Amino acid sequence: MRCAPLVLTLLIALVGAAEDQTPIAPVEPAETAIPDKAQIAQADQLAKAGLEAMQASDNDTARTVEAALSFSRALHTYEAANEHEKAREMQANIFWCKKRMNIDDLERFVASKSKDPKIAADLARIDAVVERKIPLEQADAYLADADRYALEHPDQGFLIAVRYFEVAERFVGTPASLKAQRKSLDYQAKSAPAAATTGNDTLFTRPAKPPQ
């Protein structure tokens, strides 16, 4: 089932809000200045916080929304700074989060952040990442990029699974999608023992929803 655009969810969540509530700012324009080191460091902290929230979201589903918004803000800076590899990682993480997102958690979270002037832009950026139309002919290139990521980050089983999950979902019906699905589930399974020792059911122990 296709997920509703997050900006639409934002509008629904705000129906019936108090009359004196601060209006939501429009989607922010693209940055023209290249972010400095301090801004990139702040984006790195957002990415780290997003990862922590994403990993914790199996026990608290609302954390998926928190994670996606952190990744979205980090992505905005990375793209402006031409940090292509970091931007790709944020895009894959956002894709994972959106596919797992609970609509009730989203509406509650958005309503609680309604005075945040950046929230509309954050949500629009998430929608843009997930709804981007990529030609099926690029499936093999996306799979090769996920393979490269796996080779370069062998200790990041969870994030490798996320990268393959994106390929599997974006290119459903292609041989690359089937290969990516198997690899995503395999890396999730490889990551499971570390979480199992804590006695908690986390993203490491529960595979993500496979492509339909």
Tab-separated table of C-alpha atoms in Angstrom:
chain	number	residue	atom	x	y	z
A	1	MET	CA	0.000	0.000	0.000
A	2	ARG	CA	1.340	3.418	-0.948
A	3	CYS	CA	2.047	5.752	1.958
A	4	ALA	CA	0.305	9.116	2.066
A	5	PRO	CA	2.567	12.120	1.489
A	6	LEU	CA	3.874	13.423	4.801
A	7	VAL	CA	2.974	17.034	4.054
A	8	LEU	CA	-0.645	15.901	3.660
A	9	THR	CA	-0.384	14.143	6.998
A	10	LEU	CA	0.931	17.368	8.475
A	11	LEU	CA	-2.198	19.221	7.363
A	12	ILE	CA	-4.472	16.499	8.738
A	13	ALA	CA	-2.652	16.514	12.077
A	14	LEU	CA	-3.172	20.234	12.434
A	15	VAL	CA	-6.924	20.208	11.818
A	16	GLY	CA	-8.636	21.450	14.963
A	17	ALA	CA	-5.452	22.996	16.376
A	18	ALA	CA	-5.724	26.075	18.573
A	19	GLU	CA	-6.368	29.337	16.727
A	20	ASP	CA	-3.310	30.989	18.242
A	21	GLN	CA	-0.999	28.255	17.057
A	22	THR	CA	2.036	29.491	15.135
A	23	PRO	CA	1.524	28.919	11.375
A	24	ILE	CA	3.690	26.369	9.629
A	25	ALA	CA	6.358	27.955	7.481
A	26	PRO	CA	6.428	27.111	3.765
A	27	VAL	CA	9.003	24.718	2.370
A	28	GLU	CA	12.377	26.422	2.616
A	29	PRO	CA	14.234	27.344	-0.573
A	30	ALA	CA	17.446	25.576	-1.495
A	31	GLU	CA	20.545	26.879	0.223
A	32	THR	CA	22.902	28.919	-1.943
A	33	ALA	CA	25.869	29.097	0.446
A	34	ILE	CA	28.001	26.007	1.006
A	35	PRO	CA	27.708	24.880	4.661
A	36	ASP	CA	30.757	25.458	6.804
A	37	LYS	CA	32.508	22.892	9.013
A	38	ALA	CA	30.325	23.703	11.998
A	39	GLN	CA	27.143	23.124	10.002
A	40	ILE	CA	28.460	19.840	8.624
A	41	ALA	CA	29.404	18.767	12.151
A	42	GLN	CA	25.858	19.582	13.239
A	43	ALA	CA	24.528	17.465	10.376
A	44	ASP	CA	26.775	14.612	11.521
A	45	GLN	CA	25.209	14.863	14.980
A	46	LEU	CA	21.724	14.793	13.449
A	47	ALA	CA	22.665	11.701	11.460
A	48	LYS	CA	23.986	10.020	14.608
A	49	ALA	CA	20.828	10.877	16.550
A	50	GLY	CA	18.721	9.608	13.665
A	51	LEU	CA	20.545	6.292	13.613
A	52	GLU	CA	20.071	5.847	17.356
A	53	ALA	CA	16.354	6.586	17.002
A	54	MET	CA	16.016	4.239	14.021
A	55	GLN	CA	17.666	1.399	15.926
A	56	ALA	CA	15.389	1.994	18.929
A	57	SER	CA	12.182	2.172	16.901
A	58	ASP	CA	11.288	-1.521	17.210
A	59	ASN	CA	10.570	-0.975	20.900
A	60	ASP	CA	9.109	2.510	20.388
A	61	THR	CA	7.611	2.981	16.916
A	62	ALA	CA	7.372	6.756	17.337
A	63	ARG	CA	11.171	6.907	17.144
A	64	THR	CA	10.921	6.104	13.414
A	65	VAL	CA	9.404	9.538	12.828
A	66	GLU	CA	12.093	11.182	14.941
A	67	ALA	CA	14.766	9.336	12.973
A	68	ALA	CA	13.373	10.317	9.584
A	69	LEU	CA	13.209	13.989	10.532
A	70	SER	CA	16.797	13.956	11.811
A	71	PHE	CA	17.975	12.302	8.596
A	72	SER	CA	15.998	14.822	6.552
A	73	ARG	CA	17.682	17.798	8.197
A	74	ALA	CA	21.104	16.191	7.843
A	75	LEU	CA	20.391	15.458	4.176
A	76	HIS	CA	19.589	19.127	3.542
A	77	THR	CA	23.072	20.116	4.733
A	78	TYR	CA	24.920	17.254	3.037
A	79	GLU	CA	23.347	18.013	-0.328
A	80	ALA	CA	24.221	21.704	-0.031
A	81	ALA	CA	27.803	20.726	0.866
A	82	ASN	CA	28.051	18.227	-2.021
A	83	GLU	CA	28.707	15.443	0.495
A	84	HIS	CA	27.345	12.858	-1.916
A	85	GLU	CA	28.168	9.689	0.047
A	86	LYS	CA	26.647	11.016	3.254
A	87	ALA	CA	23.610	12.217	1.332
A	88	ARG	CA	23.092	8.760	-0.175
A	89	GLU	CA	23.227	7.206	3.277
A	90	MET	CA	20.581	9.641	4.538
A	91	GLN	CA	18.361	8.890	1.544
A	92	ALA	CA	18.491	5.139	2.169
A	93	ASN	CA	17.798	5.630	5.882
A	94	ILE	CA	14.857	7.932	5.141
A	95	PHE	CA	13.452	5.381	2.709
A	96	TRP	CA	13.636	2.648	5.366
A	97	CYS	CA	12.005	4.849	7.994
A	98	LYS	CA	9.137	5.958	5.753
A	99	LYS	CA	8.310	2.383	4.768
A	100	ARG	CA	8.123	1.367	8.441
A	101	MET	CA	6.389	4.501	9.686
A	102	ASN	CA	3.183	4.231	11.720
A	103	ILE	CA	0.638	6.847	10.611
A	104	ASP	CA	-0.714	7.376	14.150
A	105	ASP	CA	2.783	7.993	15.507
A	106	LEU	CA	3.417	10.393	12.650
A	107	GLU	CA	0.281	12.436	13.284
A	108	ARG	CA	0.988	12.681	17.016
A	109	PHE	CA	4.603	13.664	16.465
A	110	VAL	CA	3.748	16.264	13.834
A	111	ALA	CA	1.038	17.788	16.011
A	112	SER	CA	3.504	18.095	18.890
A	113	LYS	CA	6.005	19.874	16.624
A	114	SER	CA	3.503	22.151	14.877
A	115	LYS	CA	5.331	25.318	15.997
A	116	ASP	CA	8.613	24.169	14.476
A	117	PRO	CA	9.051	26.401	11.401
A	118	LYS	CA	11.162	23.755	9.616
A	119	ILE	CA	8.771	20.824	9.979
A	120	ALA	CA	6.985	21.283	6.648
A	121	ALA	CA	10.282	21.429	4.760
A	122	ASP	CA	11.556	18.356	6.610
A	123	LEU	CA	8.460	16.358	5.704
A	124	ALA	CA	8.490	17.535	2.098
A	125	ARG	CA	12.118	16.434	1.805
A	126	ILE	CA	11.228	12.977	3.133
A	127	ASP	CA	8.420	12.690	0.583
A	128	ALA	CA	10.755	13.786	-2.215
A	129	VAL	CA	13.257	11.064	-1.322
A	130	VAL	CA	10.699	8.274	-1.084
A	131	GLU	CA	8.530	9.267	-4.047
A	132	ARG	CA	11.430	9.897	-6.430
A	133	LYS	CA	10.882	8.047	-9.693
A	134	ILE	CA	14.009	6.167	-10.700
A	135	PRO	CA	14.134	4.325	-14.052
A	136	LEU	CA	14.234	0.557	-13.693
A	137	GLU	CA	17.320	0.601	-15.892
A	138	GLN	CA	19.232	1.988	-12.918
A	139	ALA	CA	18.481	-1.049	-10.744
A	140	ASP	CA	21.839	-2.717	-11.401
A	141	ALA	CA	23.702	0.521	-10.663
A	142	TYR	CA	21.878	0.917	-7.335
A	143	LEU	CA	22.623	-2.720	-6.465
A	144	ALA	CA	26.292	-2.233	-7.329
A	145	ASP	CA	26.380	0.853	-5.103
A	146	ALA	CA	24.883	-1.168	-2.226
A	147	ASP	CA	27.467	-3.894	-2.840
A	148	ARG	CA	30.222	-1.274	-2.692
A	149	TYR	CA	28.833	0.086	0.569
A	150	ALA	CA	28.800	-3.418	2.034
A	151	LEU	CA	32.453	-3.966	1.089
A	152	GLU	CA	33.545	-0.617	2.489
A	153	HIS	CA	31.562	-0.934	5.751
A	154	PRO	CA	31.702	-4.651	6.661
A	155	ASP	CA	30.973	-3.948	10.336
A	156	GLN	CA	27.738	-2.061	9.603
A	157	GLY	CA	25.376	-4.980	9.034
A	158	PHE	CA	22.226	-3.044	9.873
A	159	LEU	CA	23.017	-0.127	7.561
A	160	ILE	CA	24.013	-2.546	4.806
A	161	ALA	CA	20.605	-4.199	5.174
A	162	VAL	CA	18.988	-0.763	4.874
A	163	ARG	CA	20.849	-0.047	1.631
A	164	TYR	CA	19.780	-3.347	0.086
A	165	PHE	CA	16.220	-2.836	1.325
A	166	GLU	CA	15.997	0.411	-0.622
A	167	VAL	CA	17.107	-1.319	-3.824
A	168	ALA	CA	14.632	-4.152	-3.282
A	169	GLU	CA	11.707	-1.764	-2.773
A	170	ARG	CA	12.545	0.762	-5.466
A	171	PHE	CA	13.028	-1.746	-8.255
A	172	VAL	CA	10.375	-4.377	-7.558
A	173	GLY	CA	10.074	-6.933	-10.343
A	174	THR	CA	13.708	-6.758	-11.450
A	175	PRO	CA	16.442	-9.349	-10.871
A	176	ALA	CA	18.338	-6.686	-8.906
A	177	SER	CA	15.380	-6.314	-6.547
A	178	LEU	CA	15.291	-10.042	-5.798
A	179	LYS	CA	19.045	-10.138	-5.175
A	180	ALA	CA	18.828	-7.077	-2.932
A	181	GLN	CA	15.933	-8.529	-0.949
A	182	ARG	CA	17.891	-11.695	-0.184
A	183	LYS	CA	20.968	-9.716	0.783
A	184	SER	CA	18.970	-7.341	2.994
A	185	LEU	CA	17.398	-10.203	4.917
A	186	ASP	CA	20.760	-11.967	5.125
A	187	TYR	CA	22.460	-8.932	6.669
A	188	GLN	CA	19.591	-8.463	9.094
A	189	ALA	CA	19.989	-12.090	10.147
A	190	LYS	CA	23.761	-11.637	10.560
A	191	SER	CA	23.126	-8.649	12.792
A	192	ALA	CA	20.580	-10.499	14.931
A	193	PRO	CA	22.925	-12.233	17.422
A	194	ALA	CA	24.246	-8.931	18.793
A	195	ALA	CA	20.726	-7.811	19.663
A	196	ALA	CA	19.564	-11.226	20.798
A	197	THR	CA	22.092	-11.203	23.635
A	198	THR	CA	20.274	-8.248	25.197
A	199	GLY	CA	16.968	-10.076	25.229
A	200	ASN	CA	15.273	-7.304	23.238
A	201	ASP	CA	13.386	-7.529	19.957
A	202	THR	CA	14.935	-4.783	17.847
A	203	LEU	CA	15.417	-3.889	14.205
A	204	PHE	CA	18.336	-6.325	14.276
A	205	THR	CA	16.125	-9.270	15.157
A	206	ARG	CA	12.991	-8.454	13.151
A	207	PRO	CA	13.470	-8.257	9.376
A	208	ALA	CA	11.930	-5.317	7.605
A	209	LYS	CA	8.853	-5.812	5.453
A	210	PRO	CA	10.057	-7.375	2.172
A	211	PRO	CA	8.988	-5.966	-1.191
A	212	GLN	CA	5.381	-6.736	-2.184
